[in-house]
Coordinates of C-alpha atoms and ligand atoms in Angstrom, one line a residue:
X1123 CA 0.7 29.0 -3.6
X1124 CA 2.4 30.1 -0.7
X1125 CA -0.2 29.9 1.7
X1126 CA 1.9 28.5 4.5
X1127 CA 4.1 31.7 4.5
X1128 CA 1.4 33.6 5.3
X1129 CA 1.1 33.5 9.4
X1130 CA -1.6 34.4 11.3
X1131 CA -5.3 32.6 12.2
X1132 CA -6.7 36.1 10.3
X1133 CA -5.1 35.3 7.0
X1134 CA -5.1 31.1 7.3
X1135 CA -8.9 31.6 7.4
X1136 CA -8.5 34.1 4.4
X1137 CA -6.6 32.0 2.2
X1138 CA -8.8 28.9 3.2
X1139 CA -11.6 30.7 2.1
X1140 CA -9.5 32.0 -1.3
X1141 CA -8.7 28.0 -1.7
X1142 CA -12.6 26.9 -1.2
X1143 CA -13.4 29.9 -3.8
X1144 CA -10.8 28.9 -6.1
X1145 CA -11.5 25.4 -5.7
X1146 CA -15.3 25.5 -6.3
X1147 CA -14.4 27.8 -9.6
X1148 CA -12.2 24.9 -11.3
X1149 CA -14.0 21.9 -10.1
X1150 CA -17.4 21.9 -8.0
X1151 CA -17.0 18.1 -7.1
X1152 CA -13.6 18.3 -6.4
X1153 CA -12.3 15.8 -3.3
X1154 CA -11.1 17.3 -0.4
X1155 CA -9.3 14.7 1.3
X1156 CA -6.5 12.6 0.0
X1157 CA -8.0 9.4 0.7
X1158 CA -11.5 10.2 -0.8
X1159 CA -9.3 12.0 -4.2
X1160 CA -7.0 9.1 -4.5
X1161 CA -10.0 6.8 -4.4
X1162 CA -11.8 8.8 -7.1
X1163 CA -8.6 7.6 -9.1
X1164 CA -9.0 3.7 -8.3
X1165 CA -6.1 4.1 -6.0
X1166 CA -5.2 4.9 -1.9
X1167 CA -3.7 6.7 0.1
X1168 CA -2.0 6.1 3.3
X1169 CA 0.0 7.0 6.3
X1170 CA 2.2 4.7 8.5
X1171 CA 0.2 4.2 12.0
X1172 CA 2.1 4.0 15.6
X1173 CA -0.6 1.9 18.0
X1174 CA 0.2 4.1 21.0
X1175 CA -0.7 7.4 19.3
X1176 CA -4.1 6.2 18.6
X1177 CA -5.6 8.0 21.2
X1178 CA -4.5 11.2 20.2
X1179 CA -7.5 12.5 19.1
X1180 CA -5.7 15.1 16.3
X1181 CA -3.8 12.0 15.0
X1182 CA -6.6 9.5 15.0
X1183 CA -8.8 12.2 13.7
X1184 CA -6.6 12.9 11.1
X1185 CA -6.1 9.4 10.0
X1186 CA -9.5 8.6 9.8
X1187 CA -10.6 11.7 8.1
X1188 CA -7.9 11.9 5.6
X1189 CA -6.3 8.1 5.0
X1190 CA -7.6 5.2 3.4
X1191 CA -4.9 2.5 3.8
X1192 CA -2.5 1.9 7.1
X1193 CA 1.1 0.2 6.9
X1194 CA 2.0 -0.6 11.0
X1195 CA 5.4 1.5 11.2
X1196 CA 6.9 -0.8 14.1
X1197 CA 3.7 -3.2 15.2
X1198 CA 4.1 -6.1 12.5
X1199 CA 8.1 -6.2 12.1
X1200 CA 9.4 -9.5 13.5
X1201 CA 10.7 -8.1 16.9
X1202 CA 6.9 -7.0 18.1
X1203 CA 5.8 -9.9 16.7
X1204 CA 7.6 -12.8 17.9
X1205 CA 9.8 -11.5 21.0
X1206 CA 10.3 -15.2 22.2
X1207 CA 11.2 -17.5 20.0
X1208 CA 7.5 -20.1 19.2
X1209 CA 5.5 -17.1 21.3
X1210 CA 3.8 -14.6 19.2
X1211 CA 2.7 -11.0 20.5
X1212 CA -0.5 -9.7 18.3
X1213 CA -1.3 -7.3 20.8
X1214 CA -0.2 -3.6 19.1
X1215 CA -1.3 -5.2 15.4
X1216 CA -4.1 -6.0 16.4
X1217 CA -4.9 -2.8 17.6
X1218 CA -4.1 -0.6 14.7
X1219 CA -6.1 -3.6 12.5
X1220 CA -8.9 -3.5 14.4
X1221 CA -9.0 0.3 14.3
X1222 CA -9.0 0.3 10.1
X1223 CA -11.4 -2.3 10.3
X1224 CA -13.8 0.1 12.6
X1225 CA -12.8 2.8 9.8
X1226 CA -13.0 1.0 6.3
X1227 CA -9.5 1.7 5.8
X1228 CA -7.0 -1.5 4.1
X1229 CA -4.2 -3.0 6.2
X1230 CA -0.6 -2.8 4.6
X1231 CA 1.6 -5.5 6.4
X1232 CA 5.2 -4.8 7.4
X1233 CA 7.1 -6.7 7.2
X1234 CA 7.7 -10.4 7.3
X1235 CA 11.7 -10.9 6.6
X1236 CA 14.3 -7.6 6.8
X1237 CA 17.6 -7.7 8.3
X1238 CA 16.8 -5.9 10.5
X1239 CA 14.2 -5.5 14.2
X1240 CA 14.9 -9.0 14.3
X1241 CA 14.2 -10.1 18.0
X1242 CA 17.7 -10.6 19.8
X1243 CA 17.0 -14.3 19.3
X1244 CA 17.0 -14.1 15.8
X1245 CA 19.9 -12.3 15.6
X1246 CA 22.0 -14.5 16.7
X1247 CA 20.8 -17.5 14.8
X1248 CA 22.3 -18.4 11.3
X1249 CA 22.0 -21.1 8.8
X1250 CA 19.5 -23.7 8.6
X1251 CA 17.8 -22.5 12.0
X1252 CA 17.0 -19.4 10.8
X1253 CA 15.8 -19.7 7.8
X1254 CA 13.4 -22.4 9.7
X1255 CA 12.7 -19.5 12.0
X1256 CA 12.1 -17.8 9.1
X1257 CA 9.9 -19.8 7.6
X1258 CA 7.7 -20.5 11.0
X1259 CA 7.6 -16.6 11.4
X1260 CA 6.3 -16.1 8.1
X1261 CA 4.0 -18.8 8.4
X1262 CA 2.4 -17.6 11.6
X1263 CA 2.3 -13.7 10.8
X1264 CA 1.0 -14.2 7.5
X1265 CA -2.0 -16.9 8.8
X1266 CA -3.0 -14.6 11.5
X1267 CA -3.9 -11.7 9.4
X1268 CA -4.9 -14.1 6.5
X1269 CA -7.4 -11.9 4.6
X1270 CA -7.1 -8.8 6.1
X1271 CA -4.2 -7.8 4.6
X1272 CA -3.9 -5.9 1.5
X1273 CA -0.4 -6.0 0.5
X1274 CA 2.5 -7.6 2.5
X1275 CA 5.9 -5.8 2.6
X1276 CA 7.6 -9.6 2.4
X1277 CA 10.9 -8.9 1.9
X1278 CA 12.4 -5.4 2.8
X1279 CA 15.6 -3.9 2.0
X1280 CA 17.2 -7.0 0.6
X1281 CA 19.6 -5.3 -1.5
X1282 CA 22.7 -3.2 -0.7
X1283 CA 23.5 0.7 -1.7
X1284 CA 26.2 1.8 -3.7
X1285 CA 27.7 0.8 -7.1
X1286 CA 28.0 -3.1 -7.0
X1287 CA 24.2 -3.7 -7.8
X1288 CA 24.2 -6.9 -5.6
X1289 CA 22.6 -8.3 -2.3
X1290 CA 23.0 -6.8 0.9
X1291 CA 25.1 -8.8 3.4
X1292 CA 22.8 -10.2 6.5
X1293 CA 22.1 -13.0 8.9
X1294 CA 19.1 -14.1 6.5
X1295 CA 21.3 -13.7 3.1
X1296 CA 23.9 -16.2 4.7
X1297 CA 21.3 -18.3 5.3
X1298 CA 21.1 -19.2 1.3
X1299 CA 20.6 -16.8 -1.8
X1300 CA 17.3 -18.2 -2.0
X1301 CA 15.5 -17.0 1.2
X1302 CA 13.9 -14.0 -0.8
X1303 CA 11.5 -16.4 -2.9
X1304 CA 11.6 -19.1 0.3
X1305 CA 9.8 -16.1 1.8
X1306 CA 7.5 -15.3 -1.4
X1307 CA 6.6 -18.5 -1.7
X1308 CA 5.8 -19.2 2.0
X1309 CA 3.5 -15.9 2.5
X1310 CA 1.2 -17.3 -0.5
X1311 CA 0.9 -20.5 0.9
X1312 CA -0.1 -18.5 4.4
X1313 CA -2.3 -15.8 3.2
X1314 CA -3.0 -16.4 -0.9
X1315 CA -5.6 -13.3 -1.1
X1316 CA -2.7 -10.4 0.0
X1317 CA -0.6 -8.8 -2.7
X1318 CA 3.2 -9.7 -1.7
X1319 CA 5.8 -6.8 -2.3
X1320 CA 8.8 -5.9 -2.4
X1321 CA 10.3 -3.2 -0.6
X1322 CA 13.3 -1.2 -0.8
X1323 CA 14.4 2.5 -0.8
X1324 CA 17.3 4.3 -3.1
X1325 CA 15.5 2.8 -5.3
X1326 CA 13.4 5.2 -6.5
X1327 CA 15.0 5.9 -10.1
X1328 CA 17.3 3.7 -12.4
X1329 CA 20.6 3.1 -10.4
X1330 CA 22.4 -0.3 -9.8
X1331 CA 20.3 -1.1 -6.5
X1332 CA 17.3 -0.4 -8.6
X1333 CA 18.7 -2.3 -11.3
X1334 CA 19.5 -5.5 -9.0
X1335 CA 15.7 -5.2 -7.6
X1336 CA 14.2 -5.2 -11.6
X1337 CA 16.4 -8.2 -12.5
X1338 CA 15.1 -10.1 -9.6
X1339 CA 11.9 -9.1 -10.4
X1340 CA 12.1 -10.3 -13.8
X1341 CA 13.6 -13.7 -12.6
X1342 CA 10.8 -14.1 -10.1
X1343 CA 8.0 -13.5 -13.0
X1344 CA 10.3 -15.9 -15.1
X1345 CA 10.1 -18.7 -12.6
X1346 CA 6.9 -18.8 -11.3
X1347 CA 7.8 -17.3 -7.7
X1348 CA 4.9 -15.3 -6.6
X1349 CA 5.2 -11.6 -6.7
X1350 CA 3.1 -9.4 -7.2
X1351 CA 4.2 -5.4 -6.2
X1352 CA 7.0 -3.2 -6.0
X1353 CA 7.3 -0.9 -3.4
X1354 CA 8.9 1.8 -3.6
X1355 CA 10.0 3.8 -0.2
X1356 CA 11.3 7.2 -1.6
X1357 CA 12.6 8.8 1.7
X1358 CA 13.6 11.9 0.0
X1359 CA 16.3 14.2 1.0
X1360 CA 19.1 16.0 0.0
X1361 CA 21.1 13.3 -0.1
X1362 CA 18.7 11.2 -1.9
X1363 CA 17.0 13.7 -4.4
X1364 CA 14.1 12.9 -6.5
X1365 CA 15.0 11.4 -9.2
X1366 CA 14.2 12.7 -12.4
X1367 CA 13.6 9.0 -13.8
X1368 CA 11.3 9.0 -10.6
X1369 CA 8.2 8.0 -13.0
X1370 CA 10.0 5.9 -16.0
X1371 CA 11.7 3.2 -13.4
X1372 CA 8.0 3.1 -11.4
X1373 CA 6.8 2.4 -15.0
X1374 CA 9.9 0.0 -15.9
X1375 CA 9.0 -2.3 -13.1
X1376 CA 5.4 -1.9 -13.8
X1377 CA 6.3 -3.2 -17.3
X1378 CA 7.2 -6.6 -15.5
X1379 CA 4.1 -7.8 -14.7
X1380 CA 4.0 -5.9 -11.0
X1381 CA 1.8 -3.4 -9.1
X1382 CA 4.1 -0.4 -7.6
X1383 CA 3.6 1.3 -4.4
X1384 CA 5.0 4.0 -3.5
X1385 CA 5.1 3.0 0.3
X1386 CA 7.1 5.1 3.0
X1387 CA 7.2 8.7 0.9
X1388 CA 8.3 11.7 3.1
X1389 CA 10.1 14.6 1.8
X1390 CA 12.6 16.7 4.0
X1391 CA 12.4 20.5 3.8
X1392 CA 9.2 22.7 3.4
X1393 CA 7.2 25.7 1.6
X1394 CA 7.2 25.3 -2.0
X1395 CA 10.2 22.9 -2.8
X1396 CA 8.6 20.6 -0.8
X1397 CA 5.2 21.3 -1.7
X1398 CA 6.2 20.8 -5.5
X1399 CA 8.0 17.6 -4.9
X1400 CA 5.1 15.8 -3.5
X1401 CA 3.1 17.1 -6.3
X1402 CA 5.8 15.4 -8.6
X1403 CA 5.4 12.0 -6.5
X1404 CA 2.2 12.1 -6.9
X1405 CA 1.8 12.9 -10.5
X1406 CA 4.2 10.1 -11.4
X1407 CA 1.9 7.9 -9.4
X1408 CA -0.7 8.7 -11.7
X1409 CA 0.6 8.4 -14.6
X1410 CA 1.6 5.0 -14.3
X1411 CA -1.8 2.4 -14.5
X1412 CA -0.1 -0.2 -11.9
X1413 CA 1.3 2.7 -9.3
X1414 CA -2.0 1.5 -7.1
X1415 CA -1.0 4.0 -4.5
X1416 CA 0.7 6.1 -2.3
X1417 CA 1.7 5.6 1.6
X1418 CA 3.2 8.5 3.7
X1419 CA 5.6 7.8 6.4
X1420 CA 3.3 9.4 9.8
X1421 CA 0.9 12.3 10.0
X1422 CA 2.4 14.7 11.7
X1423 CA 5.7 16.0 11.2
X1424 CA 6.5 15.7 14.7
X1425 CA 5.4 11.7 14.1
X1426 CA 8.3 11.4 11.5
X1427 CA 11.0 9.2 12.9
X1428 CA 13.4 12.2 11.5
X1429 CA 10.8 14.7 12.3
X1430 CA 13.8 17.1 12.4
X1431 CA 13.1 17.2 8.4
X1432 CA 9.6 18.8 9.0
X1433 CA 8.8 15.8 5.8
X1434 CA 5.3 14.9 6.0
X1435 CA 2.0 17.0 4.9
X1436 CA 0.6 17.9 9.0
X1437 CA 2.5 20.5 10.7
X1438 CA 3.1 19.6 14.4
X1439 CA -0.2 20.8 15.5
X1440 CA -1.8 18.9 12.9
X1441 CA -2.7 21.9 10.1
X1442 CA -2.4 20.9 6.8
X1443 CA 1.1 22.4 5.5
X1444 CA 1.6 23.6 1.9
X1445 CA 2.2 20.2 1.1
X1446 CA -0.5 18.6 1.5
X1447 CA -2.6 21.5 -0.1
X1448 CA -0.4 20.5 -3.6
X1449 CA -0.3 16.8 -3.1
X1450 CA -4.5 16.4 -2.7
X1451 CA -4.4 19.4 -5.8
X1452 CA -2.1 16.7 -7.6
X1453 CA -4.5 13.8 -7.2
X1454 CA -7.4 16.2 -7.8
X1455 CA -5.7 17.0 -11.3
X1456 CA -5.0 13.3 -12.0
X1457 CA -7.9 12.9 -14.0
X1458 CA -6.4 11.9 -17.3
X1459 CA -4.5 9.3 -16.4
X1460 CA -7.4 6.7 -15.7
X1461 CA -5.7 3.8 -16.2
X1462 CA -7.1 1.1 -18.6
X1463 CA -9.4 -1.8 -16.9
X1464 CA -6.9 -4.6 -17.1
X1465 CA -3.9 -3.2 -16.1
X1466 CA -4.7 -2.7 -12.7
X1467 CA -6.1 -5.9 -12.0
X1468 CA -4.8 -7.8 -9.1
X1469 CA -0.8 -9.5 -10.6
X1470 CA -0.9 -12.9 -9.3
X1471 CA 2.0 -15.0 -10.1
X1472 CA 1.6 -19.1 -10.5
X1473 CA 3.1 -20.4 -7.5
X1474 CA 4.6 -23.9 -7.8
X1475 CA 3.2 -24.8 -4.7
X1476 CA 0.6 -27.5 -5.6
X1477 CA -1.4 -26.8 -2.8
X1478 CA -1.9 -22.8 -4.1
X1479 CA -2.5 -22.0 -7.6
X1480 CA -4.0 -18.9 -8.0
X1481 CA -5.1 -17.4 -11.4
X1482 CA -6.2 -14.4 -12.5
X1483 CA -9.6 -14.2 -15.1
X1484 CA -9.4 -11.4 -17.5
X1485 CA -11.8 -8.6 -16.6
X1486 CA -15.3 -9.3 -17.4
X1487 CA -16.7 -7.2 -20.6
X1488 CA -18.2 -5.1 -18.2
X1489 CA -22.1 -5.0 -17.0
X1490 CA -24.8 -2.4 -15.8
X1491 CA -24.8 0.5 -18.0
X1492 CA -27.8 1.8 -15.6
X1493 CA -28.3 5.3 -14.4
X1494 CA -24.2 6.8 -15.2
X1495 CA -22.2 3.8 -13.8
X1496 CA -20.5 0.3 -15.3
X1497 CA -19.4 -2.0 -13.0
X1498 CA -16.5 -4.8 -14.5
X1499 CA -14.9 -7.8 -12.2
X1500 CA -12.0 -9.1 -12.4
X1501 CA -11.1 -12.8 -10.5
X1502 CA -7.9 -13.8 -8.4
X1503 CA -8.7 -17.6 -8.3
X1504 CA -6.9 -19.6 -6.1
X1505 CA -7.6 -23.7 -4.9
X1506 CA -10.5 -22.7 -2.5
X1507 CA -10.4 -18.9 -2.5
X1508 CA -10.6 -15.8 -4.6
X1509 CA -10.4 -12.3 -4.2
X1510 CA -12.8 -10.2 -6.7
X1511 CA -12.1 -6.5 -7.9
X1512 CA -14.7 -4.5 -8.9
X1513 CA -14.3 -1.4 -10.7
X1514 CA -17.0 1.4 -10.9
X1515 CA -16.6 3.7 -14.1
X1516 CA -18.9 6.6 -13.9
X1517 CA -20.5 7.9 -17.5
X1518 CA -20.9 11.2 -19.0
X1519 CA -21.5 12.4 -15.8
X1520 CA -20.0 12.6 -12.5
X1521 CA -21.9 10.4 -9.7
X1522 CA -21.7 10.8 -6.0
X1523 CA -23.4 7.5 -5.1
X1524 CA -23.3 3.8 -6.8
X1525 CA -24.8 0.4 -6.0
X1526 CA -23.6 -2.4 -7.9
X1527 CA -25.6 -5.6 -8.0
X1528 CA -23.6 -9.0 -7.8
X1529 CA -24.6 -12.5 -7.1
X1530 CA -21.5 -14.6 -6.2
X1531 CA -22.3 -18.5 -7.1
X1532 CA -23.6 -20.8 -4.1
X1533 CA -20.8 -22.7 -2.4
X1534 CA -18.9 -19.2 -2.0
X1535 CA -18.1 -17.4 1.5
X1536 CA -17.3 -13.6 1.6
X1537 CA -14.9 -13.5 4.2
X1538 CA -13.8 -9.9 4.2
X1539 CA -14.4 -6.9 1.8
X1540 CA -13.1 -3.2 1.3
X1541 CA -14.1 0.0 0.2
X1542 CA -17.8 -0.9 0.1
X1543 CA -20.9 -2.1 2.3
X1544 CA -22.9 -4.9 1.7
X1545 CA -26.6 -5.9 1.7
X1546 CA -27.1 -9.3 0.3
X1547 CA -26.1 -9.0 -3.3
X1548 CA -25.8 -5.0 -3.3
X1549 CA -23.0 -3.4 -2.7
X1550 CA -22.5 0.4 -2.5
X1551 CA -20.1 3.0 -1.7
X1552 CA -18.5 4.2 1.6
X1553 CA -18.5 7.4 2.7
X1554 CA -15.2 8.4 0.7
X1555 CA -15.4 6.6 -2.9
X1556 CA -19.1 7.3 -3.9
X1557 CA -18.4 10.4 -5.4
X1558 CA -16.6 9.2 -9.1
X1559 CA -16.1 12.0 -11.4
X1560 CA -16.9 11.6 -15.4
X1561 CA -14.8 8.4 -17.2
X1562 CA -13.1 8.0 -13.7
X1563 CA -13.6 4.7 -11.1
X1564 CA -13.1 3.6 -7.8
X1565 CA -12.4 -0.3 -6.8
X1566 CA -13.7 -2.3 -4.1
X1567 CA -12.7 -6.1 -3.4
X1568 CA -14.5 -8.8 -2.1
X1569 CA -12.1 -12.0 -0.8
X1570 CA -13.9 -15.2 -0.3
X1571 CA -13.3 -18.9 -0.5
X1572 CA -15.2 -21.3 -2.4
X1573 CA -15.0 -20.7 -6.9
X1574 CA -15.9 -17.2 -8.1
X1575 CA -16.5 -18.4 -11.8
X1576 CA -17.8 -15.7 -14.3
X1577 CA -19.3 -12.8 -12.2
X1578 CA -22.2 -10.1 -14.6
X1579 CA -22.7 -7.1 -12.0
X1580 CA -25.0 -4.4 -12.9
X1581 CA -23.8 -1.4 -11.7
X1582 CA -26.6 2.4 -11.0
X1583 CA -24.8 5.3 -9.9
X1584 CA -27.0 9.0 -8.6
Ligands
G3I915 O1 9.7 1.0 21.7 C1 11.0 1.3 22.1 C2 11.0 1.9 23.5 O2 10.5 0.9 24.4 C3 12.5 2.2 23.8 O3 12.5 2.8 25.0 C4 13.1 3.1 22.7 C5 14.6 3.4 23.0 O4 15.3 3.5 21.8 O5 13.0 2.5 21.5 C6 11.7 2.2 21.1 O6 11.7 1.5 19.9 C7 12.0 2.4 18.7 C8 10.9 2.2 17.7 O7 11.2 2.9 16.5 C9 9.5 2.6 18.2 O8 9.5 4.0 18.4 C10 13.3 2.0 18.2 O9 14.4 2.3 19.1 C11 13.6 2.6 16.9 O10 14.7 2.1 16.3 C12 12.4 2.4 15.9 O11 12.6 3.1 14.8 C13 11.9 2.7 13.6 C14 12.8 2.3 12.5 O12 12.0 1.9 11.4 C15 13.6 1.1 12.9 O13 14.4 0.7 11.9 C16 11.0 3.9 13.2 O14 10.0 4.1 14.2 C17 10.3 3.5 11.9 O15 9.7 4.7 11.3 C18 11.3 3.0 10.9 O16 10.7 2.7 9.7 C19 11.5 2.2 8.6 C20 10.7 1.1 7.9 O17 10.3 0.1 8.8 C21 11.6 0.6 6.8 N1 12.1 1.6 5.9 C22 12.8 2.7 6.6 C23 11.9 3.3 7.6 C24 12.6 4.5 8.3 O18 13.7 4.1 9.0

């Protein structure tokens, strides 16, 4: 479609009423926002969030009509966070969590350790002080958002570009070949219910970066040091094509035992080559069971921090460009790649901490049956806290509302939730996941402390 070429408020409106006719022809129930379409899939989608542009009513109402998970672009990295050495600033965080938890949206957290908007004070500290700077940071960052943090970004950009496959060269790597799972290890202990990632970029198909990341990976799951997603930045350009192994090496990693992300995604250019790429990103996406979702880089293009690229799916004024037309029409389409129960339930590996030793239950056979919906569990278990998934799987039919009944044993305390509402032991959709279509789910998650033990939800869908 090249409805962007078209020009004109006259023949917008025409071909936005074409697209509604169209759209209504092929699917009645289709979604019509990315967040509520990627949901209908059991997955999110998300933008990067500056604090200060949060009273731009066009960017705020964007975000909140269209985005279901927020990754902090500068707000968490370790410069806003600690700017003194000991004294932490919340202040910006705080702001942009505060606002997805007025929003129902998840928090992605970036990021605890990278090279690089260290604090000056950081920068010029080596050895055995930084890494106990390190450490302390992690410690701190991680415990103040304990449980409202999806996934953490824990390590970013670890690894250098170019042929030689090995680490990249920085204050933190001289501190010791270890500080990437000294980091892991200390964000479980701080904040056990968050997903920790990985996070890199060129390293979006099969290359020797790539390569370097997998065989940590694969040494991490080996040893016991806690892991649990890959993300995956994929700043595309003409430098940096998309790869056409884009989907096997999400897939490969996925194969490991690991959720993948795809976390910073914007795509330099425009019209119909960039329209069809972010269809491809998404696709790939998916098509893989683990790739649990998708994070764009900024709303606007004029957001982008190379907004000279015109790379995300909002033109400067905040229409929607031909881009994001194919990327919601991509996750619209997605339908037959549900994946299977198990494979996206939450990865958690055994940290040899002995103070943390989370395990993961197998999904529940599933419960309900009731009018066109199933609901299943499955338990993240840690010493004194768990985080339950629960998985919706509409029938024959699609359903555009569902309540799931589920009693969690006495001696438990919900401390947070997502993607649902509660009222005592029922809890029901939000106003972007209760439409599911036919043999598709959405998830919500419950974190709590206290023991889980073997959940039986019952699950009615209308
Ligand atoms: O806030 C200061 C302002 O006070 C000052 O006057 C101004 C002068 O340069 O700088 C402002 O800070 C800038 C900050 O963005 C906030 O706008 C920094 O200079 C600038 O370097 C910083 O750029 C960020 C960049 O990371 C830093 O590496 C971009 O916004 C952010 O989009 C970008 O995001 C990274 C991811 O974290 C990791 N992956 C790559 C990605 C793109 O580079």
């Amino acid at each position: 479609m090249n409805r962007a070429r078209t020009g004109g408020a006259i023949a917008l409106a025409g071909a936005a009423a074409i697209a509604v006719v169209v759209g209504l022809a092929s699917s009645a129930q289709a979604a019509t926002t990315l967040g509520a379409s990627a949901a209908d899939k059991g997955r999110y989608f998300g933008t990067a969030v500056a604090a200060y542009k949060l009273s731009d009513a066009t960017y705020s109402g964007i975000l909140d009509r269209e985005f279901n998970m927020i990754t902090p672009e500068n707000e968490m990295k370790w410069d806003a966070t600690e700017p003194t050495q000991g004294q932490f600033s919340y202040g910006s965080a705080d702001q942009i969590v505060a606002h997805a938890n007025a929003h129902g949206q998840r928090m992605r957290g970036h990021a605890l350790a990278w090279h690089s908007q260290q604090p000056s004070w950081a920068q010029n500290m080596s050895g055995t002080a930084l890494r106990n700077a390190m450490v302390n940071h992690i410690t701190n960052v991680a415990t103040h958002y304990q449980g409202k943090i999806y996934a953490w970004d824990v390590v970013n950009e670890a690894f250098a570009d170019g042929s030689g496959g090995g680490r990249r060269d920085s204050n933190l790597q001289r501190t010791g070949n270890d500080w990437i799972e000294v980091a892991f290890r200390t964000a479980r202990a701080a904040d056990p219910g968050a997903k920790l990632c990985y996070n890199d970029y060129n390293t979006d198909g099969q290359n020797a970066k790539s390569n370097a990341v997998y065989a940590m990976v694969q040494d991490f799951k080996a040893r016991g040091v806690p892991i649990d997603c890959v993300g995956f930045q994929s700043h595309i350009n003409s430098g940096s094509p998309l790869p056409s192994d884009y989907q096997a090496n999400l897939q490969r990693f996925a194969n490991l035992g690991v959720d993948v992300q795809i976390t910073e995604l914007d795509i330099a250019g425009s019209g119909t080559a960039q329209a069809s790429s972010y269809a491809s990103v998404v696709k790939a996406c998916l098509a893989v069971s683990r790739c649990t979702g998708i994070t764009v880089w900024g709303i606007r293009d004029s957001d982008s921090w190379r907004s000279g690229d015109t790379p995300l799916l909002f033109d400067n004024n905040g229409n929607k460009k031909a881009s994001y037309t194919s990327t919601l029409d991509a996750l619209n389409a997605g339908g037959t790649s549900s994946p299977p129960p198990v494979s996206t339930s939450p990865s958690r590996s055994t940290s040899p901490s002995p103070s943390v030793s989370p395990s993961v239950s197998p999904s529940n056979p599933g419960g309900g049956g009731g009018n066109g919906c199933t609901a299943t569990t499955s338990v993240n278990q840690w010493q004194g806290g768990f985080v339950v998934t629960v998985r919706v799987t509409a029938g024959a039919a699609a359903i555009n509302s569902w309540a799931v009944g589920l009693t969690l044993p006495s001696g438990t305390t919900v401390t947070s939730t997502w993607n649902v509402t509660r009222s005592g032991n029922t809890w029901s959709n939000v106003s972007y996941n209760g439409h599911v279509n036919a043999g598709q789910y959405t998830e919500f998650g419950i974190q709590g402390t206290g023991t889980a033990g073997t959940l039986s939800p019952t699950c009615s869908g209308s």
